[in-house]
Amino acid sequence: MSARSPADGEERLILAMGGGGFTMEPTNPLLDDFVLSLTPAKEPRVLFLPTASGDTTAQINAFQARFADRLCVPEHLSLFRLADAKRPLAATVSSQDIIYVGGGSMRNLLAIWKAHGLDRLLLGAWRNGTVLAGLSAGAMCWFQGGVTRSSGPPEPMPGLGLLDGSLTVHADGEPERLPVWLASVRDGTLPGGWALDDGVGLLFAGRQLQRVVSSRPGAGAQRVDAIAGELVRHRLDPELLGDGPHGPLGGTDDAVEELRRVNRLRRGIGGGRG
Amino acid sequence: MERDSSLLDDYVLSLTDSPRPRICFLPTASGDADHYVVRFYRRFSASCEASHVSLFRRDQGAGGVEDDLATHLLAQDLIYVGGGNVVSMLGAWRAHGLDEILRKAWRKGVVLCGPSAGSLCWFEEALSAFHGAPRGVPGLGLLPYSNCVHYDAEPERRVEYHRFVGDGMRAGFAVEDGVALHFRRTRLQRVVSSRRDGSAYRVEPADDGVVETRLKAAYLGADAQAPPSPAASSAPGSRRRRIARRTTAHKAAATRPAGPEPLPA
């Protein structure tokens, strides 16, 4: 919403979620509110990319249901219905404070982005300080590699490489993925990295892991590396979002509540795009 | 899969020489939209061995065909590609190796068809409109021409296509809604239509713009006259009309149904 200057490395934020957010936690807004808190913008522009799902209406509706009455300007970009788009891709991508990528097929996601040149635009947005967030395929895509079920059985595949290491998601929800990832890390097909349960997010500042957060008690994460052919695993304890002392939400003051009310009125309660 | 007419679907089924054709639907360009898959089965499952491939649902065991895609597609009589966004579709196809499989299927004699993005994809170049900015998109290149669709439905398409061909896009075919180009190998055999007044157009570069030649389509409806054979339809009397760049008004009287040049694959 404001003119951007190229962000320093540490101001480049990526939140990678193993699962969670509005598509998977319709009654739990903790991760999505955390995403909104990552930008200094008072009323951030949030662009949702549902590409990995084939732009399903279900994902787009869930996005609007979560963000339409929050203090932000939500918008989605469908690469299957570009005839509806009002602006060129580059203008749409470069004008956001947050870009949020949904789950689905990682293989299709990256291939379709590449076909439209969106991979380059997203790299540019990250460099300019736009917060990148995503879950599942929309989280693994930022790393050097991940484990996808795009063709059925889980298999390793390369990502965009903005972040070092590899990522595997739904470690608790889809247990068949984890062994494939561990084997890929052990044999060097994928670099070492992180395995995330549903509800857990890794926040990177630049290429450095800054925080491990969670929307669910009990959800976990681990760091795994192959050292001399052996897997070395470290458990990470996520900070639970919401009411803890480290939570980003804290108490909202009256002014923010007032702004939210005005915002809701302006768009119409539960309304669609602004 | 026009909502109000099955004439084009019936026509393409007739090209398979099979009493109960095996037909596979690729809804990739729509993002594998459920309603489109349902529409396909409603139209074809009674008369065909119908299946579909979803490249977005394979992780959920809901991808239609789950075994080897190549084996399945090469065993079809007809592959039907749905409309949507051609760039997204080609990207996803390449990621799953479908581009090579479809080339093989074509060489093997599987009939390939589709509307809109499902037409553009077979050509060397396609004119695709994006958020107001048209651009040339490389297709699979089975047909060594360019292609422009929705020629009547979106008036700016003609201006844009003329400009692109005038500026170096290869010569090709523009097609109105309801009209289909039937190629055998790389040669245009027939132009058919589910509408009485449908037309396609051959558009070629010329010194000061482009030449657009109208190709009158044969109406496929029940009261249609017997379709002209390809030989008869290349009768003399074809007239070409030179069209300057960026001209929108167009009236061309004559027909020229035969293909531009035979280029056996």
PDB file of C-alpha atoms in Angstrom, chain A residues 11 13 26 55 65-66 69 90 93 119 146 172 189 201 246 249 252 274:
ATOM      1  CA  GLU A  11      13.117  -8.010   6.673  1.00  0.00           C
ATOM      2  CA  LEU A  13       9.657 -12.815   6.006  1.00  0.00           C
ATOM      3  CA  PRO A  26     -12.031 -22.834   9.809  1.00  0.00           C
ATOM      4  CA  ASP A  55      -8.299 -22.493  -7.886  1.00  0.00           C
ATOM      5  CA  ALA A  65     -14.701 -16.068   5.038  1.00  0.00           C
ATOM      6  CA  ARG A  66     -11.554 -15.722   7.119  1.00  0.00           C
ATOM      7  CA  ASP A  69     -14.063  -8.906   8.017  1.00  0.00           C
ATOM      8  CA  ALA A  90       3.171  -8.025 -12.124  1.00  0.00           C
ATOM      9  CA  VAL A  93       1.816  -9.203  -7.142  1.00  0.00           C
ATOM     10  CA  ASP A 119       7.954 -17.571  -9.774  1.00  0.00           C
ATOM     11  CA  GLY A 146       9.732 -30.984  -0.379  1.00  0.00           C
ATOM     12  CA  ASP A 172       0.938 -36.036  11.925  1.00  0.00           C
ATOM     13  CA  THR A 189      18.049 -36.554  -2.664  1.00  0.00           C
ATOM     14  CA  GLY A 201       4.523 -22.657  11.267  1.00  0.00           C
ATOM     15  CA  HIS A 246       4.855 -14.356  23.133  1.00  0.00           C
ATOM     16  CA  LEU A 249      -2.252 -10.911  19.337  1.00  0.00           C
ATOM     17  CA  THR A 252      -6.666  -5.397  20.772  1.00  0.00           C
ATOM     18  CA  GLY A 274     -13.523  -5.160  -1.425  1.00  0.00           C
TER      19      GLY A 274
END
